[in-house]
PDB file of N, CA, C and O in Angstrom:
ATOM      1  N   MET A   1     163.057 107.289  71.265  1.00 63.00           N
ATOM      2  CA  MET A   1     162.990 107.144  72.974  1.00 63.00           C
ATOM      3  C   MET A   1     164.321 107.748  73.184  1.00 63.00           C
ATOM      4  O   MET A   1     164.198 108.764  74.147  1.00 63.00           O
ATOM      5  N   ASP A   2     165.664 107.315  73.192  1.00 72.00           N
ATOM      6  CA  ASP A   2     167.059 107.781  73.585  1.00 72.00           C
ATOM      7  C   ASP A   2     167.073 109.168  73.635  1.00 72.00           C
ATOM      8  O   ASP A   2     167.474 109.890  74.168  1.00 72.00           O
ATOM      9  N   SER A   3     166.419 109.837  72.268  1.00 78.00           N
ATOM     10  CA  SER A   3     167.024 111.427  72.231  1.00 78.00           C
ATOM     11  C   SER A   3     166.082 112.464  73.008  1.00 78.00           C
ATOM     12  O   SER A   3     166.618 113.122  73.602  1.00 78.00           O
ATOM     13  N   ILE A   4     164.730 111.961  73.230  1.00 78.00           N
ATOM     14  CA  ILE A   4     163.913 112.437  74.313  1.00 78.00           C
ATOM     15  C   ILE A   4     164.544 112.039  75.577  1.00 78.00           C
ATOM     16  O   ILE A   4     164.070 113.179  76.529  1.00 78.00           O
ATOM     17  N   GLU A   5     165.276 110.912  76.060  1.00 77.00           N
ATOM     18  CA  GLU A   5     165.948 110.507  77.230  1.00 77.00           C
ATOM     19  C   GLU A   5     166.798 111.940  77.286  1.00 77.00           C
ATOM     20  O   GLU A   5     167.226 112.559  78.418  1.00 77.00           O
ATOM     21  N   PHE A   6     167.518 112.035  76.072  1.00 81.00           N
ATOM     22  CA  PHE A   6     168.902 112.462  76.079  1.00 81.00           C
ATOM     23  C   PHE A   6     168.187 114.215  76.324  1.00 81.00           C
ATOM     24  O   PHE A   6     168.517 115.042  76.955  1.00 81.00           O
ATOM     25  N   ILE A   7     167.345 114.470  76.104  1.00 82.00           N
ATOM     26  CA  ILE A   7     166.908 116.006  75.877  1.00 82.00           C
ATOM     27  C   ILE A   7     166.143 116.009  77.813  1.00 82.00           C
ATOM     28  O   ILE A   7     166.525 117.255  78.515  1.00 82.00           O
ATOM     29  N   HIS A   8     165.547 115.002  78.080  1.00 78.00           N
ATOM     30  CA  HIS A   8     165.274 115.781  79.356  1.00 78.00           C
ATOM     31  C   HIS A   8     166.551 115.665  80.312  1.00 78.00           C
ATOM     32  O   HIS A   8     166.463 116.481  81.123  1.00 78.00           O
ATOM     33  N   GLY A   9     167.562 114.647  80.405  1.00 78.00           N
ATOM     34  CA  GLY A   9     168.670 114.780  80.892  1.00 78.00           C
ATOM     35  C   GLY A   9     169.785 116.381  80.558  1.00 78.00           C
ATOM     36  O   GLY A   9     170.048 116.757  81.643  1.00 78.00           O
ATOM     37  N   CYS A  10     169.617 116.927  79.422  1.00 82.00           N
ATOM     38  CA  CYS A  10     170.530 118.185  79.006  1.00 82.00           C
ATOM     39  C   CYS A  10     169.611 118.957  80.043  1.00 82.00           C
ATOM     40  O   CYS A  10     169.867 120.251  80.490  1.00 82.00           O
ATOM     41  N   ALA A  11     168.553 118.775  79.939  1.00 80.00           N
ATOM     42  CA  ALA A  11     167.047 119.752  80.494  1.00 80.00           C
ATOM     43  C   ALA A  11     167.274 119.831  81.949  1.00 80.00           C
ATOM     44  O   ALA A  11     167.596 120.851  82.653  1.00 80.00           O
ATOM     45  N   PHE A  12     167.529 119.063  82.770  1.00 77.00           N
ATOM     46  CA  PHE A  12     167.688 119.131  84.168  1.00 77.00           C
ATOM     47  C   PHE A  12     169.084 118.817  84.320  1.00 77.00           C
ATOM     48  O   PHE A  12     169.780 119.174  85.979  1.00 77.00           O
ATOM     49  N   LYS A  13     170.380 118.466  83.705  1.00 77.00           N
ATOM     50  CA  LYS A  13     171.816 118.431  84.267  1.00 77.00           C
ATOM     51  C   LYS A  13     172.789 119.586  83.257  1.00 77.00           C
ATOM     52  O   LYS A  13     173.486 120.461  84.156  1.00 77.00           O
ATOM     53  N   LEU A  14     172.442 119.621  82.367  1.00 81.00           N
ATOM     54  CA  LEU A  14     173.522 121.094  81.724  1.00 81.00           C
ATOM     55  C   LEU A  14     172.840 122.160  81.592  1.00 81.00           C
ATOM     56  O   LEU A  14     173.735 122.903  81.741  1.00 81.00           O
ATOM     57  N   PHE A  15     171.209 122.244  81.137  1.00 84.00           N
ATOM     58  CA  PHE A  15     170.811 123.492  80.796  1.00 84.00           C
ATOM     59  C   PHE A  15     169.797 123.832  81.715  1.00 84.00           C
ATOM     60  O   PHE A  15     168.570 123.964  81.482  1.00 84.00           O
ATOM     61  N   PRO A  16     169.755 123.712  83.545  1.00 82.00           N
ATOM     62  CA  PRO A  16     168.358 123.637  84.047  1.00 82.00           C
ATOM     63  C   PRO A  16     167.911 125.158  83.934  1.00 82.00           C
ATOM     64  O   PRO A  16     166.784 125.425  84.236  1.00 82.00           O
ATOM     65  N   LYS A  17     168.640 126.039  83.757  1.00 90.00           N
ATOM     66  CA  LYS A  17     167.758 127.423  83.278  1.00 90.00           C
ATOM     67  C   LYS A  17     167.242 127.578  82.232  1.00 90.00           C
ATOM     68  O   LYS A  17     166.489 128.636  81.907  1.00 90.00           O
ATOM     69  N   LEU A  18     167.604 126.710  80.956  1.00 88.00           N
ATOM     70  CA  LEU A  18     166.517 127.103  80.189  1.00 88.00           C
ATOM     71  C   LEU A  18     165.348 125.937  79.887  1.00 88.00           C
ATOM     72  O   LEU A  18     165.352 125.595  80.867  1.00 88.00           O
ATOM     73  N   SER A  19     164.198 126.782  78.853  1.00 89.00           N
ATOM     74  CA  SER A  19     163.021 126.199  78.788  1.00 89.00           C
ATOM     75  C   SER A  19     162.997 124.752  78.169  1.00 89.00           C
ATOM     76  O   SER A  19     164.269 124.245  77.404  1.00 89.00           O
ATOM     77  N   LYS A  20     162.599 123.886  78.581  1.00 84.00           N
ATOM     78  CA  LYS A  20     162.677 122.384  77.725  1.00 84.00           C
ATOM     79  C   LYS A  20     162.664 122.524  76.570  1.00 84.00           C
ATOM     80  O   LYS A  20     162.944 121.939  75.658  1.00 84.00           O
ATOM     81  N   SER A  21     161.730 123.574  76.067  1.00 87.00           N
ATOM     82  CA  SER A  21     161.788 123.524  74.396  1.00 87.00           C
ATOM     83  C   SER A  21     163.015 124.178  73.688  1.00 87.00           C
ATOM     84  O   SER A  21     163.133 123.426  72.914  1.00 87.00           O
ATOM     85  N   ARG A  22     163.578 125.070  74.701  1.00 91.00           N
ATOM     86  CA  ARG A  22     164.662 125.451  73.999  1.00 91.00           C
ATOM     87  C   ARG A  22     165.580 124.514  73.961  1.00 91.00           C
ATOM     88  O   ARG A  22     166.355 124.709  73.210  1.00 91.00           O
ATOM     89  N   VAL A  23     165.648 123.848  75.038  1.00 89.00           N
ATOM     90  CA  VAL A  23     167.078 122.688  75.217  1.00 89.00           C
ATOM     91  C   VAL A  23     166.860 121.436  73.756  1.00 89.00           C
ATOM     92  O   VAL A  23     167.351 121.160  73.433  1.00 89.00           O
ATOM     93  N   ARG A  24     165.465 121.603  73.640  1.00 88.00           N
ATOM     94  CA  ARG A  24     164.924 120.565  72.573  1.00 88.00           C
ATOM     95  C   ARG A  24     165.613 120.850  71.458  1.00 88.00           C
ATOM     96  O   ARG A  24     165.695 120.224  70.595  1.00 88.00           O
ATOM     97  N   GLU A  25     165.080 122.021  71.167  1.00 91.00           N
ATOM     98  CA  GLU A  25     166.068 122.760  69.760  1.00 91.00           C
ATOM     99  C   GLU A  25     167.465 122.997  69.991  1.00 91.00           C
ATOM    100  O   GLU A  25     167.865 122.053  68.548  1.00 91.00           O
ATOM    101  N   LYS A  26     168.283 122.640  70.926  1.00 89.00           N
ATOM    102  CA  LYS A  26     169.368 122.755  70.811  1.00 89.00           C
ATOM    103  C   LYS A  26     170.151 121.215  70.773  1.00 89.00           C
ATOM    104  O   LYS A  26     170.680 120.814  69.988  1.00 89.00           O
ATOM    105  N   VAL A  27     169.346 120.452  71.298  1.00 88.00           N
ATOM    106  CA  VAL A  27     169.606 118.672  71.118  1.00 88.00           C
ATOM    107  C   VAL A  27     169.105 118.654  69.727  1.00 88.00           C
ATOM    108  O   VAL A  27     169.679 117.721  69.217  1.00 88.00           O
ATOM    109  N   ASN A  28     167.695 119.131  68.937  1.00 89.00           N
ATOM    110  CA  ASN A  28     167.441 118.858  67.446  1.00 89.00           C
ATOM    111  C   ASN A  28     168.685 118.988  66.760  1.00 89.00           C
ATOM    112  O   ASN A  28     168.777 118.268  65.973  1.00 89.00           O
ATOM    113  N   LEU A  29     169.845 120.278  67.037  1.00 91.00           N
ATOM    114  CA  LEU A  29     170.362 120.801  66.218  1.00 91.00           C
ATOM    115  C   LEU A  29     171.707 119.857  66.336  1.00 91.00           C
ATOM    116  O   LEU A  29     172.250 119.160  65.391  1.00 91.00           O
ATOM    117  N   PHE A  30     172.606 119.690  67.647  1.00 88.00           N
ATOM    118  CA  PHE A  30     172.948 118.613  67.648  1.00 88.00           C
ATOM    119  C   PHE A  30     173.225 116.995  67.134  1.00 88.00           C
ATOM    120  O   PHE A  30     173.734 116.658  66.882  1.00 88.00           O
ATOM    121  N   LEU A  31     171.969 116.671  67.446  1.00 87.00           N
ATOM    122  CA  LEU A  31     171.672 115.346  67.107  1.00 87.00           C
ATOM    123  C   LEU A  31     171.502 115.103  65.786  1.00 87.00           C
ATOM    124  O   LEU A  31     171.430 113.671  65.423  1.00 87.00           O
ATOM    125  N   GLY A  32     170.492 116.108  65.026  1.00 89.00           N
ATOM    126  CA  GLY A  32     170.341 116.387  63.594  1.00 89.00           C
ATOM    127  C   GLY A  32     168.849 115.222  63.879  1.00 89.00           C
ATOM    128  O   GLY A  32     168.481 114.854  63.057  1.00 89.00           O
ATOM    129  N   THR A  33     168.059 115.346  65.154  1.00 88.00           N
ATOM    130  CA  THR A  33     166.377 115.037  64.848  1.00 88.00           C
ATOM    131  C   THR A  33     165.510 116.066  64.723  1.00 88.00           C
ATOM    132  O   THR A  33     165.618 117.179  64.544  1.00 88.00           O
ATOM    133  N   ASN A  34     164.224 115.382  65.057  1.00 90.00           N
ATOM    134  CA  ASN A  34     163.203 116.801  64.893  1.00 90.00           C
ATOM    135  C   ASN A  34     162.460 115.872  65.935  1.00 90.00           C
ATOM    136  O   ASN A  34     161.409 115.788  65.584  1.00 90.00           O
ATOM    137  N   VAL A  35     162.507 115.994  66.929  1.00 87.00           N
ATOM    138  CA  VAL A  35     161.470 115.951  67.986  1.00 87.00           C
ATOM    139  C   VAL A  35     160.595 117.184  68.650  1.00 87.00           C
ATOM    140  O   VAL A  35     161.143 117.825  68.694  1.00 87.00           O
ATOM    141  N   THR A  36     159.394 116.921  68.123  1.00 89.00           N
ATOM    142  CA  THR A  36     158.258 117.798  68.524  1.00 89.00           C
ATOM    143  C   THR A  36     158.230 118.249  69.802  1.00 89.00           C
ATOM    144  O   THR A  36     158.209 117.091  70.903  1.00 89.00           O
ATOM    145  N   ASP A  37     158.069 119.439  70.369  1.00 87.00           N
ATOM    146  CA  ASP A  37     157.123 119.731  71.690  1.00 87.00           C
ATOM    147  C   ASP A  37     156.637 118.611  72.200  1.00 87.00           C
ATOM    148  O   ASP A  37     156.137 117.616  73.520  1.00 87.00           O
ATOM    149  N   ARG A  38     155.514 117.793  71.216  1.00 85.00           N
ATOM    150  CA  ARG A  38     154.044 117.300  71.477  1.00 85.00           C
ATOM    151  C   ARG A  38     154.806 115.891  72.142  1.00 85.00           C
ATOM    152  O   ARG A  38     154.615 115.342  73.058  1.00 85.00           O
ATOM    153  N   GLN A  39     155.881 115.397  71.030  1.00 85.00           N
ATOM    154  CA  GLN A  39     156.042 114.092  71.785  1.00 85.00           C
ATOM    155  C   GLN A  39     157.423 114.162  72.667  1.00 85.00           C
ATOM    156  O   GLN A  39     157.432 113.486  73.917  1.00 85.00           O
ATOM    157  N   MET A  40     158.108 115.061  73.033  1.00 83.00           N
ATOM    158  CA  MET A  40     158.875 115.544  74.089  1.00 83.00           C
ATOM    159  C   MET A  40     158.323 115.771  75.613  1.00 83.00           C
ATOM    160  O   MET A  40     158.106 114.640  76.190  1.00 83.00           O
ATOM    161  N   HIS A  41     156.807 116.060  75.479  1.00 81.00           N
ATOM    162  CA  HIS A  41     155.872 116.340  76.571  1.00 81.00           C
ATOM    163  C   HIS A  41     155.093 114.798  76.892  1.00 81.00           C
ATOM    164  O   HIS A  41     155.216 114.526  78.147  1.00 81.00           O
ATOM    165  N   ASN A  42     155.111 114.426  76.035  1.00 80.00           N
ATOM    166  CA  ASN A  42     154.012 113.062  75.790  1.00 80.00           C
ATOM    167  C   ASN A  42     155.155 112.348  76.831  1.00 80.00           C
ATOM    168  O   ASN A  42     154.724 111.444  77.381  1.00 80.00           O
ATOM    169  N   ASN A  43     156.123 112.073  76.243  1.00 78.00           N
ATOM    170  CA  ASN A  43     157.229 110.666  76.833  1.00 78.00           C
ATOM    171  C   ASN A  43     158.361 111.335  78.053  1.00 78.00           C
ATOM    172  O   ASN A  43     158.565 110.358  78.956  1.00 78.00           O
ATOM    173  N   PHE A  44     158.050 112.755  78.275  1.00 74.00           N
ATOM    174  CA  PHE A  44     158.500 113.199  79.864  1.00 74.00           C
ATOM    175  C   PHE A  44     158.045 112.469  81.004  1.00 74.00           C
ATOM    176  O   PHE A  44     158.639 112.244  81.701  1.00 74.00           O
ATOM    177  N   ALA A  45     156.450 112.530  80.741  1.00 73.00           N
ATOM    178  CA  ALA A  45     155.895 111.435  82.316  1.00 73.00           C
ATOM    179  C   ALA A  45     156.097 110.629  81.849  1.00 73.00           C
ATOM    180  O   ALA A  45     156.123 109.860  83.204  1.00 73.00           O
ATOM    181  N   ASN A  46     156.329 109.920  80.957  1.00 72.00           N
ATOM    182  CA  ASN A  46     156.926 108.201  80.705  1.00 72.00           C
ATOM    183  C   ASN A  46     157.848 107.629  81.199  1.00 72.00           C
ATOM    184  O   ASN A  46     158.563 107.151  82.143  1.00 72.00           O
ATOM    185  N   ILE A  47     159.278 108.912  81.374  1.00 68.00           N
ATOM    186  CA  ILE A  47     160.496 108.490  81.728  1.00 68.00           C
ATOM    187  C   ILE A  47     160.247 109.316  83.380  1.00 68.00           C
ATOM    188  O   ILE A  47     160.793 108.516  84.236  1.00 68.00           O
ATOM    189  N   LYS A  48     159.762 109.922  83.707  1.00 67.00           N
ATOM    190  CA  LYS A  48     159.483 109.986  84.981  1.00 67.00           C
ATOM    191  C   LYS A  48     159.134 109.015  85.899  1.00 67.00           C
ATOM    192  O   LYS A  48     159.441 108.878  86.808  1.00 67.00           O
ATOM    193  N   ASN A  49     157.655 108.084  84.867  1.00 70.00           N
ATOM    194  CA  ASN A  49     157.602 107.182  85.980  1.00 70.00           C
ATOM    195  C   ASN A  49     158.525 106.002  86.162  1.00 70.00           C
ATOM    196  O   ASN A  49     158.134 105.121  86.660  1.00 70.00           O
ATOM    197  N   ARG A  50     159.293 105.944  85.024  1.00 64.00           N
ATOM    198  CA  ARG A  50     159.956 105.004  84.918  1.00 64.00           C
ATOM    199  C   ARG A  50     161.903 105.400  85.085  1.00 64.00           C
ATOM    200  O   ARG A  50     162.480 104.304  85.217  1.00 64.00           O
ATOM    201  N   GLN A  51     161.780 106.083  86.322  1.00 60.00           N
ATOM    202  CA  GLN A  51     162.832 106.394  86.739  1.00 60.00           C
ATOM    203  C   GLN A  51     163.698 105.510  87.587  1.00 60.00           C
ATOM    204  O   GLN A  51     164.711 105.351  87.694  1.00 60.00           O
ATOM    205  N   ASN A  52     162.779 104.847  88.551  1.00 57.00           N
ATOM    206  CA  ASN A  52     163.252 103.727  89.637  1.00 57.00           C
ATOM    207  C   ASN A  52     162.996 102.701  88.384  1.00 57.00           C
ATOM    208  O   ASN A  52     163.639 101.131  89.285  1.00 57.00           O
ATOM    209  N   GLY A  53     162.805 102.259  87.830  1.00 54.00           N
ATOM    210  CA  GLY A  53     162.767 101.196  86.730  1.00 54.00           C
ATOM    211  C   GLY A  53     163.816 100.413  85.869  1.00 54.00           C
ATOM    212  O   GLY A  53     164.507 101.585  85.642  1.00 54.00           O
ATOM    213  N   ASP A  54     163.993  99.397  85.168  1.00 52.00           N
ATOM    214  CA  ASP A  54     164.752  99.012  84.352  1.00 52.00           C
ATOM    215  C   ASP A  54     164.787  99.742  82.884  1.00 52.00           C
ATOM    216  O   ASP A  54     165.681  99.830  82.622  1.00 52.00           O
ATOM    217  N   HIS A  55     163.688 100.738  82.567  1.00 51.00           N
ATOM    218  CA  HIS A  55     163.464 101.015  81.113  1.00 51.00           C
ATOM    219  C   HIS A  55     164.095 102.387  81.206  1.00 51.00           C
ATOM    220  O   HIS A  55     164.395 102.648  79.917  1.00 51.00           O
ATOM    221  N   ALA A  56     164.882 103.128  82.342  1.00 58.00           N
ATOM    222  CA  ALA A  56     165.666 103.883  82.552  1.00 58.00           C
ATOM    223  C   ALA A  56     167.138 104.097  82.720  1.00 58.00           C
ATOM    224  O   ALA A  56     167.829 104.999  82.801  1.00 58.00           O
ATOM    225  N   GLN A  57     167.344 103.198  81.861  1.00 68.00           N
ATOM    226  CA  GLN A  57     168.653 102.892  81.854  1.00 68.00           C
ATOM    227  C   GLN A  57     169.870 103.648  80.976  1.00 68.00           C
ATOM    228  O   GLN A  57     171.042 103.977  81.789  1.00 68.00           O
ATOM    229  N   PHE A  58     169.243 104.239  80.088  1.00 68.00           N
ATOM    230  CA  PHE A  58     169.925 105.209  79.355  1.00 68.00           C
ATOM    231  C   PHE A  58     170.359 106.338  80.578  1.00 68.00           C
ATOM    232  O   PHE A  58     170.985 106.830  80.450  1.00 68.00           O
ATOM    233  N   MET A  59     169.460 106.919  81.089  1.00 68.00           N
ATOM    234  CA  MET A  59     169.465 107.971  81.787  1.00 68.00           C
ATOM    235  C   MET A  59     170.349 107.816  82.834  1.00 68.00           C
ATOM    236  O   MET A  59     171.469 108.362  83.162  1.00 68.00           O
ATOM    237  N   LYS A  60     170.107 106.407  83.829  1.00 73.00           N
ATOM    238  CA  LYS A  60     171.186 106.123  84.523  1.00 73.00           C
ATOM    239  C   LYS A  60     172.491 106.086  84.377  1.00 73.00           C
ATOM    240  O   LYS A  60     173.519 106.696  84.646  1.00 73.00           O
ATOM    241  N   ARG A  61     172.848 105.958  83.313  1.00 78.00           N
ATOM    242  CA  ARG A  61     174.280 105.379  82.364  1.00 78.00           C
ATOM    243  C   ARG A  61     174.428 106.774  82.023  1.00 78.00           C
ATOM    244  O   ARG A  61     176.007 107.096  82.014  1.00 78.00           O
ATOM    245  N   TRP A  62     174.025 107.792  81.544  1.00 75.00           N
ATOM    246  CA  TRP A  62     174.292 109.359  81.220  1.00 75.00           C
ATOM    247  C   TRP A  62     174.557 109.741  82.064  1.00 75.00           C
ATOM    248  O   TRP A  62     175.708 110.525  82.137  1.00 75.00           O
ATOM    249  N   TYR A  63     173.765 109.677  82.879  1.00 76.00           N
ATOM    250  CA  TYR A  63     174.350 110.749  84.416  1.00 76.00           C
ATOM    251  C   TYR A  63     175.540 110.342  85.524  1.00 76.00           C
ATOM    252  O   TYR A  63     176.279 111.033  85.472  1.00 76.00           O
ATOM    253  N   THR A  64     175.721 108.765  84.983  1.00 83.00           N
ATOM    254  CA  THR A  64     176.800 108.354  86.033  1.00 83.00           C
ATOM    255  C   THR A  64     178.128 108.747  85.496  1.00 83.00           C
ATOM    256  O   THR A  64     178.904 109.036  85.601  1.00 83.00           O
ATOM    257  N   SER A  65     178.194 108.628  83.763  1.00 84.00           N
ATOM    258  CA  SER A  65     179.021 108.912  83.049  1.00 84.00           C
ATOM    259  C   SER A  65     179.250 110.471  82.824  1.00 84.00           C
ATOM    260  O   SER A  65     180.669 110.475  82.683  1.00 84.00           O
ATOM    261  N   PHE A  66     178.609 110.900  82.544  1.00 80.00           N
ATOM    262  CA  PHE A  66     178.435 112.480  83.176  1.00 80.00           C
ATOM    263  C   PHE A  66     179.403 112.916  84.055  1.00 80.00           C
ATOM    264  O   PHE A  66     180.207 113.981  84.256  1.00 80.00           O
ATOM    265  N   ASN A  67     178.303 112.519  85.315  1.00 82.00           N
ATOM    266  CA  ASN A  67     178.914 112.735  86.745  1.00 82.00           C
ATOM    267  C   ASN A  67     180.648 112.464  87.029  1.00 82.00           C
ATOM    268  O   ASN A  67     181.793 113.055  87.056  1.00 82.00           O
ATOM    269  N   GLU A  68     180.883 111.108  86.332  1.00 87.00           N
ATOM    270  CA  GLU A  68     182.602 110.558  86.208  1.00 87.00           C
ATOM    271  C   GLU A  68     183.273 111.968  85.449  1.00 87.00           C
ATOM    272  O   GLU A  68     184.672 111.641  86.202  1.00 87.00           O
ATOM    273  N   ASN A  69     182.861 112.183  84.630  1.00 84.00           N
ATOM    274  CA  ASN A  69     183.334 112.877  83.467  1.00 84.00           C
ATOM    275  C   ASN A  69     183.823 114.374  84.275  1.00 84.00           C
ATOM    276  O   ASN A  69     185.363 114.799  84.482  1.00 84.00           O
ATOM    277  N   LEU A  70     182.990 114.721  85.112  1.00 83.00           N
ATOM    278  CA  LEU A  70     183.236 116.092  85.711  1.00 83.00           C
ATOM    279  C   LEU A  70     184.034 115.794  87.116  1.00 83.00           C
ATOM    280  O   LEU A  70     184.905 116.970  87.207  1.00 83.00           O
ATOM    281  N   VAL A  71     183.903 114.983  87.649  1.00 85.00           N
ATOM    282  CA  VAL A  71     185.099 114.331  88.708  1.00 85.00           C
ATOM    283  C   VAL A  71     186.361 114.568  87.885  1.00 85.00           C
ATOM    284  O   VAL A  71     187.242 114.965  88.400  1.00 85.00           O
ATOM    285  N   ALA A  72     186.263 113.528  86.821  1.00 85.00           N
ATOM    286  CA  ALA A  72     187.743 113.463  86.857  1.00 85.00           C
ATOM    287  C   ALA A  72     188.768 114.809  85.750  1.00 85.00           C
ATOM    288  O   ALA A  72     189.935 115.208  86.141  1.00 85.00           O
ATOM    289  N   LYS A  73     188.147 115.511  85.071  1.00 82.00           N
ATOM    290  CA  LYS A  73     188.327 116.637  84.864  1.00 82.00           C
ATOM    291  C   LYS A  73     188.682 117.758  86.216  1.00 82.00           C
ATOM    292  O   LYS A  73     189.344 118.552  85.911  1.00 82.00           O
ATOM    293  N   SER A  74     187.918 117.552  86.912  1.00 82.00           N
ATOM    294  CA  SER A  74     187.838 118.256  88.588  1.00 82.00           C
ATOM    295  C   SER A  74     189.451 118.078  89.091  1.00 82.00           C
ATOM    296  O   SER A  74     189.840 118.970  89.499  1.00 82.00           O
ATOM    297  N   CYS A  75     189.860 116.544  88.760  1.00 81.00           N
ATOM    298  CA  CYS A  75     190.675 116.280  89.221  1.00 81.00           C
ATOM    299  C   CYS A  75     191.851 116.762  89.127  1.00 81.00           C
ATOM    300  O   CYS A  75     192.946 116.838  89.480  1.00 81.00           O
ATOM    301  N   ILE A  76     191.792 116.634  87.770  1.00 77.00           N
ATOM    302  CA  ILE A  76     193.005 117.029  86.912  1.00 77.00           C
ATOM    303  C   ILE A  76     193.683 118.515  86.970  1.00 77.00           C
ATOM    304  O   ILE A  76     194.533 119.134  86.874  1.00 77.00           O
ATOM    305  N   SER A  77     192.430 119.335  86.988  1.00 72.00           N
ATOM    306  CA  SER A  77     192.389 120.941  87.346  1.00 72.00           C
ATOM    307  C   SER A  77     193.363 121.107  88.610  1.00 72.00           C
ATOM    308  O   SER A  77     193.946 121.533  88.498  1.00 72.00           O
ATOM    309  N   ASP A  78     192.872 120.360  89.559  1.00 70.00           N
ATOM    310  CA  ASP A  78     193.340 120.353  90.597  1.00 70.00           C
ATOM    311  C   ASP A  78     194.856 120.190  91.205  1.00 70.00           C
ATOM    312  O   ASP A  78     195.590 120.908  91.521  1.00 70.00           O
ATOM    313  N   ASP A  79     194.914 119.084  90.240  1.00 69.00           N
ATOM    314  CA  ASP A  79     196.491 118.619  90.141  1.00 69.00           C
ATOM    315  C   ASP A  79     197.101 119.591  89.636  1.00 69.00           C
ATOM    316  O   ASP A  79     198.449 119.670  89.562  1.00 69.00           O
ATOM    317  N   ARG A  80     196.878 120.119  88.414  1.00 70.00           N
ATOM    318  CA  ARG A  80     197.324 121.154  87.755  1.00 70.00           C
ATOM    319  C   ARG A  80     197.671 122.649  88.461  1.00 70.00           C
ATOM    320  O   ARG A  80     198.941 123.615  88.386  1.00 70.00           O
ATOM    321  N   ARG A  81     196.714 122.758  89.165  1.00 69.00           N
ATOM    322  CA  ARG A  81     197.299 123.918  90.391  1.00 69.00           C
ATOM    323  C   ARG A  81     197.962 123.864  91.367  1.00 69.00           C
ATOM    324  O   ARG A  81     198.595 124.800  91.616  1.00 69.00           O
ATOM    325  N   SER A  82     197.903 122.491  91.773  1.00 70.00           N
ATOM    326  CA  SER A  82     199.202 122.255  92.864  1.00 70.00           C
ATOM    327  C   SER A  82     200.353 122.052  92.099  1.00 70.00           C
ATOM    328  O   SER A  82     201.181 122.220  93.112  1.00 70.00           O
ATOM    329  N   LEU A  83     200.805 121.977  91.050  1.00 67.00           N
ATOM    330  CA  LEU A  83     201.699 121.742  90.317  1.00 67.00           C
ATOM    331  C   LEU A  83     202.315 123.125  90.305  1.00 67.00           C
ATOM    332  O   LEU A  83     203.643 123.117  89.968  1.00 67.00           O
ATOM    333  N   LYS A  84     201.285 124.109  89.652  1.00 65.00           N
ATOM    334  CA  LYS A  84     201.979 125.450  89.814  1.00 65.00           C
ATOM    335  C   LYS A  84     202.328 126.294  90.867  1.00 65.00           C
ATOM    336  O   LYS A  84     203.166 127.228  90.970  1.00 65.00           O
ATOM    337  N   SER A  85     201.681 125.615  92.312  1.00 56.00           N
ATOM    338  CA  SER A  85     201.951 126.413  93.692  1.00 56.00           C
ATOM    339  C   SER A  85     203.356 125.838  93.590  1.00 56.00           C
ATOM    340  O   SER A  85     204.357 125.284  93.721  1.00 56.00           O
TER     341      SER A  85
END
């Protein structure tokens, strides 16, 4: 289930312009999993239904961690630019 939630997160946050099937292929290569289109689509409905519930903790942690990482990298980049000025 975590790999399907990871596909879901990647499809919406990292690769919003790619089809979910293409994102699934990339994640399968990255994680070494074999999630099928059918598994992915069947579980997407479950993931959307539990977005506000306790069961979607993986996605909430992943989004939060990803966002914090982007903010930290942005601050570092801004600090480097201000030192060069």
